[in-house]
């Protein structure tokens, strides 16, 4: 578990599924991801996939909980999704972050992602990380820039 001033980051558990499913059913949240709200089955499969990352790779996507309310507000961390995009992208830690629309604009995504990046660097050394962001997703591009990412290509 990672703690910041306002947040707790921890691996997902089955009890997170309902809140995660609710977040991923919000059209605002998935607008730059799939574009379509995710079903309960799709979110359950993602929770299982995230558990597999932790089990097999010793890293993964963290569930993010706001300390003050003890509620799930999003996710961040690293994964190896085997997207097949190419050697410049695949094989490293892919940084990810998705947060409930209720908390957009409050700095939680940066606070959580920055903490996850520090943790990942301690675990994996200076291994290269990447992120995949829709070019129309201005807030996520800004966050990536604050974390030190620079564009190096287009995948879609």
PDB file of C-alpha atoms in Angstrom:
ATOM      1  CA  UNK A   1       0.000   0.000   0.000  1.00  0.00           C
ATOM      2  CA  UNK A   2       1.093   3.559  -0.730  1.00  0.00           C
ATOM      3  CA  UNK A   3      -0.192   6.510   1.255  1.00  0.00           C
ATOM      4  CA  UNK A   4      -0.103  10.149   0.245  1.00  0.00           C
ATOM      5  CA  UNK A   5      -1.507  13.129   2.076  1.00  0.00           C
ATOM      6  CA  UNK A   6      -5.040  12.483   0.794  1.00  0.00           C
ATOM      7  CA  UNK A   7      -4.975   9.020  -0.764  1.00  0.00           C
ATOM      8  CA  UNK A   8      -4.355   5.305  -0.298  1.00  0.00           C
ATOM      9  CA  UNK A   9      -3.171   3.234  -3.239  1.00  0.00           C
ATOM     10  CA  UNK A  10      -3.485  -0.533  -2.991  1.00  0.00           C
ATOM     11  CA  UNK A  11      -3.999  -3.524  -5.257  1.00  0.00           C
ATOM     12  CA  UNK A  12      -7.612  -4.158  -6.238  1.00  0.00           C
ATOM     13  CA  UNK A  13      -9.735  -6.594  -4.298  1.00  0.00           C
ATOM     14  CA  UNK A  14     -13.042  -8.194  -5.308  1.00  0.00           C
ATOM     15  CA  UNK A  15     -14.858  -5.739  -3.025  1.00  0.00           C
ATOM     16  CA  UNK A  16     -13.781  -2.868  -5.334  1.00  0.00           C
ATOM     17  CA  UNK A  17     -15.740  -4.257  -8.244  1.00  0.00           C
ATOM     18  CA  UNK A  18     -19.023  -2.428  -7.616  1.00  0.00           C
ATOM     19  CA  UNK A  19     -17.393   1.002  -7.296  1.00  0.00           C
ATOM     20  CA  UNK A  20     -15.099   0.312 -10.246  1.00  0.00           C
ATOM     21  CA  UNK A  21     -18.041  -0.808 -12.351  1.00  0.00           C
ATOM     22  CA  UNK A  22     -19.957   2.354 -11.465  1.00  0.00           C
ATOM     23  CA  UNK A  23     -16.974   4.528 -12.434  1.00  0.00           C
ATOM     24  CA  UNK A  24     -16.536   2.712 -15.765  1.00  0.00           C
ATOM     25  CA  UNK A  25     -20.233   3.086 -16.604  1.00  0.00           C
ATOM     26  CA  UNK A  26     -19.848   6.896 -16.555  1.00  0.00           C
ATOM     27  CA  UNK A  27     -19.662   8.176 -20.159  1.00  0.00           C
ATOM     28  CA  UNK A  28     -17.412  11.052 -19.054  1.00  0.00           C
ATOM     29  CA  UNK A  29     -14.878   8.609 -17.579  1.00  0.00           C
ATOM     30  CA  UNK A  30     -14.715   6.310 -20.618  1.00  0.00           C
ATOM     31  CA  UNK A  31     -14.961   9.035 -23.260  1.00  0.00           C
ATOM     32  CA  UNK A  32     -11.253   8.757 -24.174  1.00  0.00           C
ATOM     33  CA  UNK A  33     -10.872   5.053 -23.355  1.00  0.00           C
ATOM     34  CA  UNK A  34     -13.330   2.742 -25.046  1.00  0.00           C
ATOM     35  CA  UNK A  35     -15.862   5.465 -25.741  1.00  0.00           C
ATOM     36  CA  UNK A  36     -18.569   3.175 -24.403  1.00  0.00           C
ATOM     37  CA  UNK A  37     -19.500   2.418 -20.791  1.00  0.00           C
ATOM     38  CA  UNK A  38     -18.125  -0.922 -19.641  1.00  0.00           C
ATOM     39  CA  UNK A  39     -20.399  -3.726 -18.511  1.00  0.00           C
ATOM     40  CA  UNK A  40     -20.158  -5.350 -15.098  1.00  0.00           C
ATOM     41  CA  UNK A  41     -18.590  -8.391 -16.777  1.00  0.00           C
ATOM     42  CA  UNK A  42     -15.935  -6.256 -18.490  1.00  0.00           C
ATOM     43  CA  UNK A  43     -15.024  -4.488 -15.254  1.00  0.00           C
ATOM     44  CA  UNK A  44     -14.898  -7.788 -13.371  1.00  0.00           C
ATOM     45  CA  UNK A  45     -12.502  -9.148 -15.999  1.00  0.00           C
ATOM     46  CA  UNK A  46     -10.320  -6.060 -15.566  1.00  0.00           C
ATOM     47  CA  UNK A  47     -10.196  -6.523 -11.791  1.00  0.00           C
ATOM     48  CA  UNK A  48      -9.091 -10.116 -12.384  1.00  0.00           C
ATOM     49  CA  UNK A  49      -6.498  -8.986 -14.950  1.00  0.00           C
ATOM     50  CA  UNK A  50      -5.117  -6.468 -12.466  1.00  0.00           C
ATOM     51  CA  UNK A  51      -4.834  -9.193  -9.811  1.00  0.00           C
ATOM     52  CA  UNK A  52      -2.918 -11.275 -12.328  1.00  0.00           C
ATOM     53  CA  UNK A  53      -0.419  -8.472 -12.861  1.00  0.00           C
ATOM     54  CA  UNK A  54       0.300  -8.305  -9.142  1.00  0.00           C
ATOM     55  CA  UNK A  55       0.513 -12.079  -8.844  1.00  0.00           C
ATOM     56  CA  UNK A  56       2.762 -12.682 -11.846  1.00  0.00           C
ATOM     57  CA  UNK A  57       4.708  -9.429 -12.334  1.00  0.00           C
ATOM     58  CA  UNK A  58       4.836  -7.931  -8.813  1.00  0.00           C
ATOM     59  CA  UNK A  59       3.388  -4.671 -10.062  1.00  0.00           C
ATOM     60  CA  UNK A  60       0.057  -3.553 -11.405  1.00  0.00           C
ATOM     61  CA  UNK A  61      -2.802  -1.115 -11.246  1.00  0.00           C
ATOM     62  CA  UNK A  62      -3.636   0.326  -7.835  1.00  0.00           C
ATOM     63  CA  UNK A  63      -7.151   1.071  -6.648  1.00  0.00           C
ATOM     64  CA  UNK A  64      -7.121   4.635  -5.312  1.00  0.00           C
ATOM     65  CA  UNK A  65      -9.129   5.451  -2.203  1.00  0.00           C
ATOM     66  CA  UNK A  66      -9.689   8.924  -0.788  1.00  0.00           C
ATOM     67  CA  UNK A  67      -8.644   8.833   2.877  1.00  0.00           C
ATOM     68  CA  UNK A  68     -11.165  11.422   4.087  1.00  0.00           C
ATOM     69  CA  UNK A  69     -14.198   9.529   2.767  1.00  0.00           C
ATOM     70  CA  UNK A  70     -12.704   6.016   2.476  1.00  0.00           C
ATOM     71  CA  UNK A  71     -14.257   5.729  -0.979  1.00  0.00           C
ATOM     72  CA  UNK A  72     -12.840   4.395  -4.224  1.00  0.00           C
ATOM     73  CA  UNK A  73     -12.123   7.293  -6.603  1.00  0.00           C
ATOM     74  CA  UNK A  74     -10.005   5.799  -9.373  1.00  0.00           C
ATOM     75  CA  UNK A  75      -6.963   3.862 -10.391  1.00  0.00           C
ATOM     76  CA  UNK A  76      -3.352   4.355 -11.371  1.00  0.00           C
ATOM     77  CA  UNK A  77      -0.275   2.237 -11.742  1.00  0.00           C
ATOM     78  CA  UNK A  78       1.543   0.177 -14.333  1.00  0.00           C
ATOM     79  CA  UNK A  79       0.682  -2.788 -16.501  1.00  0.00           C
ATOM     80  CA  UNK A  80       1.972  -4.892 -19.349  1.00  0.00           C
ATOM     81  CA  UNK A  81      -1.030  -5.199 -21.644  1.00  0.00           C
ATOM     82  CA  UNK A  82       0.822  -6.707 -24.635  1.00  0.00           C
ATOM     83  CA  UNK A  83      -0.899  -4.287 -27.006  1.00  0.00           C
ATOM     84  CA  UNK A  84       1.283  -5.269 -29.959  1.00  0.00           C
ATOM     85  CA  UNK A  85       2.060  -1.649 -30.832  1.00  0.00           C
ATOM     86  CA  UNK A  86       5.780  -2.203 -31.328  1.00  0.00           C
ATOM     87  CA  UNK A  87       9.110  -2.437 -29.499  1.00  0.00           C
ATOM     88  CA  UNK A  88       9.185   1.262 -28.584  1.00  0.00           C
ATOM     89  CA  UNK A  89       5.980   0.769 -26.621  1.00  0.00           C
ATOM     90  CA  UNK A  90       5.529  -2.871 -25.645  1.00  0.00           C
ATOM     91  CA  UNK A  91       7.510  -4.673 -22.983  1.00  0.00           C
ATOM     92  CA  UNK A  92       7.819  -1.880 -20.468  1.00  0.00           C
ATOM     93  CA  UNK A  93       5.585  -0.616 -17.749  1.00  0.00           C
ATOM     94  CA  UNK A  94       2.591   1.141 -19.250  1.00  0.00           C
ATOM     95  CA  UNK A  95       1.453   3.900 -16.941  1.00  0.00           C
ATOM     96  CA  UNK A  96      -2.291   4.285 -16.523  1.00  0.00           C
ATOM     97  CA  UNK A  97      -4.715   6.494 -14.634  1.00  0.00           C
ATOM     98  CA  UNK A  98      -8.491   6.748 -14.638  1.00  0.00           C
ATOM     99  CA  UNK A  99     -10.508   8.684 -12.062  1.00  0.00           C
ATOM    100  CA  UNK A 100     -14.154   9.188 -11.223  1.00  0.00           C
ATOM    101  CA  UNK A 101     -15.618  12.274 -12.876  1.00  0.00           C
ATOM    102  CA  UNK A 102     -16.670  13.442  -9.398  1.00  0.00           C
ATOM    103  CA  UNK A 103     -13.027  14.138  -8.532  1.00  0.00           C
ATOM    104  CA  UNK A 104     -11.744  15.530 -11.842  1.00  0.00           C
ATOM    105  CA  UNK A 105      -9.861  18.784 -11.398  1.00  0.00           C
ATOM    106  CA  UNK A 106      -8.955  18.228  -7.741  1.00  0.00           C
ATOM    107  CA  UNK A 107      -5.362  17.033  -8.255  1.00  0.00           C
ATOM    108  CA  UNK A 108      -5.996  13.457  -7.145  1.00  0.00           C
ATOM    109  CA  UNK A 109      -4.790  11.950 -10.433  1.00  0.00           C
ATOM    110  CA  UNK A 110      -1.427  13.704 -10.235  1.00  0.00           C
ATOM    111  CA  UNK A 111      -1.006  12.952  -6.525  1.00  0.00           C
ATOM    112  CA  UNK A 112      -1.738   9.263  -7.075  1.00  0.00           C
ATOM    113  CA  UNK A 113       0.185   8.846 -10.336  1.00  0.00           C
ATOM    114  CA  UNK A 114       3.248  10.614  -8.971  1.00  0.00           C
ATOM    115  CA  UNK A 115       3.244   8.330  -5.903  1.00  0.00           C
ATOM    116  CA  UNK A 116       2.827   5.253  -8.127  1.00  0.00           C
ATOM    117  CA  UNK A 117       5.728   6.398 -10.324  1.00  0.00           C
ATOM    118  CA  UNK A 118       8.003   6.830  -7.289  1.00  0.00           C
ATOM    119  CA  UNK A 119       7.008   3.351  -6.073  1.00  0.00           C
ATOM    120  CA  UNK A 120       7.577   1.783  -9.502  1.00  0.00           C
ATOM    121  CA  UNK A 121      11.014   3.406  -9.806  1.00  0.00           C
ATOM    122  CA  UNK A 122      12.020   1.938  -6.429  1.00  0.00           C
ATOM    123  CA  UNK A 123      10.778  -1.511  -7.448  1.00  0.00           C
ATOM    124  CA  UNK A 124      12.050  -1.616 -11.023  1.00  0.00           C
ATOM    125  CA  UNK A 125      14.940   0.840 -11.063  1.00  0.00           C
ATOM    126  CA  UNK A 126      15.223   3.153 -13.998  1.00  0.00           C
ATOM    127  CA  UNK A 127      13.221   0.995 -16.381  1.00  0.00           C
ATOM    128  CA  UNK A 128      11.476   2.947 -19.104  1.00  0.00           C
ATOM    129  CA  UNK A 129       7.746   3.529 -18.820  1.00  0.00           C
ATOM    130  CA  UNK A 130       5.272   4.677 -21.446  1.00  0.00           C
ATOM    131  CA  UNK A 131       1.652   5.775 -21.604  1.00  0.00           C
ATOM    132  CA  UNK A 132      -0.977   5.695 -24.318  1.00  0.00           C
ATOM    133  CA  UNK A 133      -3.283   8.723 -24.427  1.00  0.00           C
ATOM    134  CA  UNK A 134      -5.965   9.802 -26.865  1.00  0.00           C
ATOM    135  CA  UNK A 135      -4.654  13.000 -28.523  1.00  0.00           C
ATOM    136  CA  UNK A 136      -7.957  14.741 -27.717  1.00  0.00           C
ATOM    137  CA  UNK A 137      -7.591  14.057 -23.973  1.00  0.00           C
ATOM    138  CA  UNK A 138      -6.018  17.369 -22.945  1.00  0.00           C
ATOM    139  CA  UNK A 139      -6.140  16.839 -19.157  1.00  0.00           C
ATOM    140  CA  UNK A 140      -4.446  13.444 -19.419  1.00  0.00           C
ATOM    141  CA  UNK A 141      -1.794  14.794 -21.793  1.00  0.00           C
ATOM    142  CA  UNK A 142      -1.100  17.608 -19.320  1.00  0.00           C
ATOM    143  CA  UNK A 143      -0.782  15.095 -16.478  1.00  0.00           C
ATOM    144  CA  UNK A 144       1.587  12.954 -18.557  1.00  0.00           C
ATOM    145  CA  UNK A 145       3.740  16.019 -19.193  1.00  0.00           C
ATOM    146  CA  UNK A 146       3.876  16.822 -15.477  1.00  0.00           C
ATOM    147  CA  UNK A 147       5.053  13.250 -14.884  1.00  0.00           C
ATOM    148  CA  UNK A 148       7.858  13.698 -17.434  1.00  0.00           C
ATOM    149  CA  UNK A 149       6.415  11.948 -20.480  1.00  0.00           C
ATOM    150  CA  UNK A 150       7.017  13.322 -23.952  1.00  0.00           C
ATOM    151  CA  UNK A 151       5.267  12.204 -27.150  1.00  0.00           C
ATOM    152  CA  UNK A 152       7.278   9.784 -29.282  1.00  0.00           C
ATOM    153  CA  UNK A 153       4.764   8.413 -31.750  1.00  0.00           C
ATOM    154  CA  UNK A 154       1.190   7.660 -32.616  1.00  0.00           C
ATOM    155  CA  UNK A 155      -0.349   4.225 -32.261  1.00  0.00           C
ATOM    156  CA  UNK A 156      -3.838   4.564 -33.728  1.00  0.00           C
TER     157      UNK A 156
END
